[in-house]
Amino acid sequence: MEILWVLMALLMIGFALGPILRRRRVGIQQVAPGDPDGADPANYGFLRQEELDIRMPGPDQDLLEVLDLVQRSQDHRAASQLLAGTETEGERRWQRVQAFAGAASLELQQRPGGVSDSPGGQWLRVWRAEQAKDAGGAAVHAEFLVQQAWRTSSPGTDEFRIIMEEARAACGDAALLAPGDPIPYIIELSVARGLAYSQPEFEKLWLKILDRAPAHMGAHLAALHYWCEKWHGSRETAYSFAEAAAARAPHGSLLAAMPLFAVFEHLPEVNLVSGFYQSEVVTKAVHGALFAVHSARSDDPMLAHVRHLLIFFLVRGERWSEAMTQLVHVDGHVGALPWTLTRDPAADYAVYRAMAVAGYEANGGNPATLSH
């Protein structure tokens, strides 16, 4: 019996060391900072870790300028004007609604308010009070409540349920103000996950979104969470949903990358399978995402989301050159999966970036050979 336990321990150690040993075969080794043999991301024009913007996945200068103005002045009017001028059905409006709601939620967390000072995010409350018929403000308020529920309480608790019920009512108010706008229903997808809508109830909500924006990538990602194994579906259901979305994706749509997000949502917490990231299911999903990236418009707001997830899988799969190509396009902004799931998104991203650079150079690459 003791021999059996020893053999099992050796097997577990072999699984753990396998990826490290494979990396050493291609010459990736840790060296001291400043070592002349060290791979330096700065040689490729990449930003230092402390300069990385964790607020969004890619650049949106108009949003950044308005966010800065609103938070400095506590005046909501610039935010209202920006949303009013943003296309209703597009991905960018959804990202901006999330950004404004997230800014207000973080402000409130940092400055809950008290006897001598007003709470953070006061500009959002004033926005709703002064412009009650503003569809943009109503959507931001609904998303704010959703983020507050997930940020301040735990699913299943009374506090979580109360906030989510308030968010559901706010979604309804926002939908009445803009009947053709898919965003109030997209926000409700998170409510549906938190309040455990029945599958028929969820599908009824989903049809409202498909009627308004059938190729909306952000909506599909929000719906995927509901169908995942850890929430109200299964691995098979989530894969089926993602593959169906990819199959009906119009040319140039990033929906072809949906299977990669489904794979990511079902990654094992402990991976003991050698070559998992070179497996058929992962390789097929990666190829679908690469195809989506290559065929998408360069200004698609969801493009950075897909590129960030590709970096994760390409580095894990030791596809260094392809990972570097994605890094060139997104470096500077890291507010996307998978980095946002960690306590320090910039640090986590920087680790993967350093691995990509080291792997690229270990296989003969250098700044001169990297295409931009």
mmCIF file of N, CA and C in Angstrom, residues 197-247:
data_model
loop_
_atom_site.group_PDB
_atom_site.id
_atom_site.type_symbol
_atom_site.label_atom_id
_atom_site.label_comp_id
_atom_site.label_asym_id
_atom_site.label_seq_id
_atom_site.Cartn_x
_atom_site.Cartn_y
_atom_site.Cartn_z
ATOM 1 N N TYR A 197 -33.769 32.773 -12.715
ATOM 2 C CA TYR A 197 -34.948 32.653 -13.571
ATOM 3 C C TYR A 197 -35.072 31.207 -14.060
ATOM 4 N N SER A 198 -36.293 30.746 -14.237
ATOM 5 C CA SER A 198 -36.483 29.440 -14.868
ATOM 6 C C SER A 198 -36.016 29.518 -16.317
ATOM 7 N N GLN A 199 -35.717 28.381 -16.919
ATOM 8 C CA GLN A 199 -35.244 28.404 -18.300
ATOM 9 C C GLN A 199 -36.279 28.981 -19.263
ATOM 10 N N PRO A 200 -37.564 28.653 -19.137
ATOM 11 C CA PRO A 200 -38.553 29.305 -20.021
ATOM 12 C C PRO A 200 -38.582 30.821 -19.839
ATOM 13 N N GLU A 201 -38.462 31.285 -18.588
ATOM 14 C CA GLU A 201 -38.464 32.721 -18.321
ATOM 15 C C GLU A 201 -37.222 33.378 -18.926
ATOM 16 N N PHE A 202 -36.085 32.693 -18.805
ATOM 17 C CA PHE A 202 -34.852 33.237 -19.362
ATOM 18 C C PHE A 202 -34.931 33.283 -20.895
ATOM 19 N N GLU A 203 -35.446 32.238 -21.502
ATOM 20 C CA GLU A 203 -35.539 32.190 -22.965
ATOM 21 C C GLU A 203 -36.485 33.268 -23.496
ATOM 22 N N LYS A 204 -37.522 33.578 -22.750
ATOM 23 C CA LYS A 204 -38.432 34.658 -23.144
ATOM 24 C C LYS A 204 -37.689 36.000 -23.148
ATOM 25 N N LEU A 205 -36.869 36.214 -22.126
ATOM 26 C CA LEU A 205 -36.043 37.422 -22.064
ATOM 27 C C LEU A 205 -35.051 37.447 -23.226
ATOM 28 N N TRP A 206 -34.443 36.305 -23.503
ATOM 29 C CA TRP A 206 -33.438 36.223 -24.572
ATOM 30 C C TRP A 206 -34.044 36.545 -25.941
ATOM 31 N N LEU A 207 -35.258 36.125 -26.171
ATOM 32 C CA LEU A 207 -35.911 36.420 -27.452
ATOM 33 C C LEU A 207 -36.125 37.917 -27.643
ATOM 34 N N LYS A 208 -36.365 38.642 -26.561
ATOM 35 C CA LYS A 208 -36.518 40.098 -26.658
ATOM 36 C C LYS A 208 -35.219 40.736 -27.146
ATOM 37 N N ILE A 209 -34.095 40.188 -26.696
ATOM 38 C CA ILE A 209 -32.801 40.707 -27.130
ATOM 39 C C ILE A 209 -32.538 40.350 -28.585
ATOM 40 N N LEU A 210 -32.837 39.108 -28.970
ATOM 41 C CA LEU A 210 -32.608 38.686 -30.357
ATOM 42 C C LEU A 210 -33.458 39.505 -31.326
ATOM 43 N N ASP A 211 -34.645 39.909 -30.896
ATOM 44 C CA ASP A 211 -35.496 40.735 -31.761
ATOM 45 C C ASP A 211 -34.868 42.109 -32.013
ATOM 46 N N ARG A 212 -34.069 42.596 -31.057
ATOM 47 C CA ARG A 212 -33.527 43.944 -31.151
ATOM 48 C C ARG A 212 -32.071 43.977 -31.629
ATOM 49 N N ALA A 213 -31.282 42.999 -31.241
ATOM 50 C CA ALA A 213 -29.854 42.998 -31.597
ATOM 51 C C ALA A 213 -29.363 41.552 -31.676
ATOM 52 N N PRO A 214 -29.685 40.838 -32.750
ATOM 53 C CA PRO A 214 -29.394 39.402 -32.817
ATOM 54 C C PRO A 214 -27.911 39.039 -32.810
ATOM 55 N N ALA A 215 -27.038 39.954 -33.193
ATOM 56 C CA ALA A 215 -25.608 39.641 -33.245
ATOM 57 C C ALA A 215 -24.816 40.372 -32.161
ATOM 58 N N HIS A 216 -25.476 40.763 -31.083
ATOM 59 C CA HIS A 216 -24.817 41.522 -30.021
ATOM 60 C C HIS A 216 -23.914 40.596 -29.208
ATOM 61 N N MET A 217 -22.596 40.810 -29.320
ATOM 62 C CA MET A 217 -21.628 39.951 -28.652
ATOM 63 C C MET A 217 -21.724 40.061 -27.125
ATOM 64 N N GLY A 218 -21.852 41.288 -26.620
ATOM 65 C CA GLY A 218 -21.961 41.467 -25.178
ATOM 66 C C GLY A 218 -23.155 40.742 -24.593
ATOM 67 N N ALA A 219 -24.275 40.750 -25.316
ATOM 68 C CA ALA A 219 -25.463 40.043 -24.851
ATOM 69 C C ALA A 219 -25.217 38.537 -24.818
ATOM 70 N N HIS A 220 -24.555 38.018 -25.840
ATOM 71 C CA HIS A 220 -24.271 36.583 -25.876
ATOM 72 C C HIS A 220 -23.345 36.162 -24.732
ATOM 73 N N LEU A 221 -22.378 36.991 -24.411
ATOM 74 C CA LEU A 221 -21.484 36.659 -23.299
ATOM 75 C C LEU A 221 -22.237 36.671 -21.973
ATOM 76 N N ALA A 222 -23.150 37.636 -21.808
ATOM 77 C CA ALA A 222 -23.947 37.688 -20.575
ATOM 78 C C ALA A 222 -24.865 36.473 -20.478
ATOM 79 N N ALA A 223 -25.441 36.064 -21.599
ATOM 80 C CA ALA A 223 -26.328 34.893 -21.594
ATOM 81 C C ALA A 223 -25.549 33.614 -21.340
ATOM 82 N N LEU A 224 -24.325 33.543 -21.849
ATOM 83 C CA LEU A 224 -23.497 32.340 -21.660
ATOM 84 C C LEU A 224 -23.316 32.025 -20.182
ATOM 85 N N HIS A 225 -23.159 33.060 -19.357
ATOM 86 C CA HIS A 225 -22.982 32.832 -17.918
ATOM 87 C C HIS A 225 -24.164 32.050 -17.341
ATOM 88 N N TYR A 226 -25.368 32.407 -17.759
ATOM 89 C CA TYR A 226 -26.558 31.714 -17.242
ATOM 90 C C TYR A 226 -26.514 30.227 -17.574
ATOM 91 N N TRP A 227 -26.064 29.906 -18.794
ATOM 92 C CA TRP A 227 -26.089 28.520 -19.257
ATOM 93 C C TRP A 227 -24.901 27.694 -18.778
ATOM 94 N N CYS A 228 -23.969 28.312 -18.055
ATOM 95 C CA CYS A 228 -22.782 27.591 -17.592
ATOM 96 C C CYS A 228 -23.115 26.608 -16.474
ATOM 97 N N GLU A 229 -22.224 25.657 -16.326
ATOM 98 C CA GLU A 229 -22.387 24.604 -15.329
ATOM 99 C C GLU A 229 -22.461 25.163 -13.910
ATOM 100 N N LYS A 230 -21.713 26.236 -13.622
ATOM 101 C CA LYS A 230 -21.676 26.766 -12.257
ATOM 102 C C LYS A 230 -22.905 27.597 -11.912
ATOM 103 N N TRP A 231 -23.785 27.843 -12.900
ATOM 104 C CA TRP A 231 -24.989 28.604 -12.630
ATOM 105 C C TRP A 231 -26.232 27.762 -12.897
ATOM 106 N N HIS A 232 -26.870 27.900 -14.046
ATOM 107 C CA HIS A 232 -28.161 27.245 -14.216
ATOM 108 C C HIS A 232 -28.219 26.317 -15.420
ATOM 109 N N GLY A 233 -27.061 25.959 -15.958
ATOM 110 C CA GLY A 233 -27.022 25.066 -17.115
ATOM 111 C C GLY A 233 -26.027 23.944 -16.905
ATOM 112 N N SER A 234 -25.289 23.636 -17.938
ATOM 113 C CA SER A 234 -24.294 22.572 -17.883
ATOM 114 C C SER A 234 -23.208 22.886 -18.901
ATOM 115 N N ARG A 235 -22.134 22.138 -18.843
ATOM 116 C CA ARG A 235 -21.071 22.311 -19.826
ATOM 117 C C ARG A 235 -21.613 22.095 -21.234
ATOM 118 N N GLU A 236 -22.419 21.045 -21.394
ATOM 119 C CA GLU A 236 -22.957 20.724 -22.714
ATOM 120 C C GLU A 236 -23.894 21.821 -23.211
ATOM 121 N N THR A 237 -24.751 22.335 -22.320
ATOM 122 C CA THR A 237 -25.681 23.392 -22.719
ATOM 123 C C THR A 237 -24.935 24.662 -23.109
ATOM 124 N N ALA A 238 -23.920 25.018 -22.332
ATOM 125 C CA ALA A 238 -23.134 26.220 -22.622
ATOM 126 C C ALA A 238 -22.396 26.078 -23.955
ATOM 127 N N TYR A 239 -21.778 24.909 -24.185
ATOM 128 C CA TYR A 239 -21.075 24.670 -25.444
ATOM 129 C C TYR A 239 -22.045 24.747 -26.620
ATOM 130 N N SER A 240 -23.226 24.160 -26.440
ATOM 131 C CA SER A 240 -24.228 24.161 -27.505
ATOM 132 C C SER A 240 -24.665 25.587 -27.823
ATOM 133 N N PHE A 241 -24.902 26.387 -26.780
ATOM 134 C CA PHE A 241 -25.299 27.779 -26.973
ATOM 135 C C PHE A 241 -24.216 28.548 -27.731
ATOM 136 N N ALA A 242 -22.955 28.377 -27.312
ATOM 137 C CA ALA A 242 -21.845 29.098 -27.936
ATOM 138 C C ALA A 242 -21.638 28.660 -29.382
ATOM 139 N N GLU A 243 -21.724 27.366 -29.630
ATOM 140 C CA GLU A 243 -21.505 26.860 -30.991
ATOM 141 C C GLU A 243 -22.631 27.282 -31.924
ATOM 142 N N ALA A 244 -23.852 27.335 -31.410
ATOM 143 C CA ALA A 244 -24.972 27.792 -32.232
ATOM 144 C C ALA A 244 -24.803 29.263 -32.597
ATOM 145 N N ALA A 245 -24.343 30.062 -31.641
ATOM 146 C CA ALA A 245 -24.095 31.480 -31.922
ATOM 147 C C ALA A 245 -23.018 31.641 -32.976
ATOM 148 N N ALA A 246 -21.952 30.852 -32.867
ATOM 149 C CA ALA A 246 -20.860 30.927 -33.842
ATOM 150 C C ALA A 246 -21.337 30.492 -35.224
ATOM 151 N N ALA A 247 -22.196 29.480 -35.268
ATOM 152 C CA ALA A 247 -22.656 28.947 -36.559
ATOM 153 C C ALA A 247 -23.519 29.944 -37.319
#
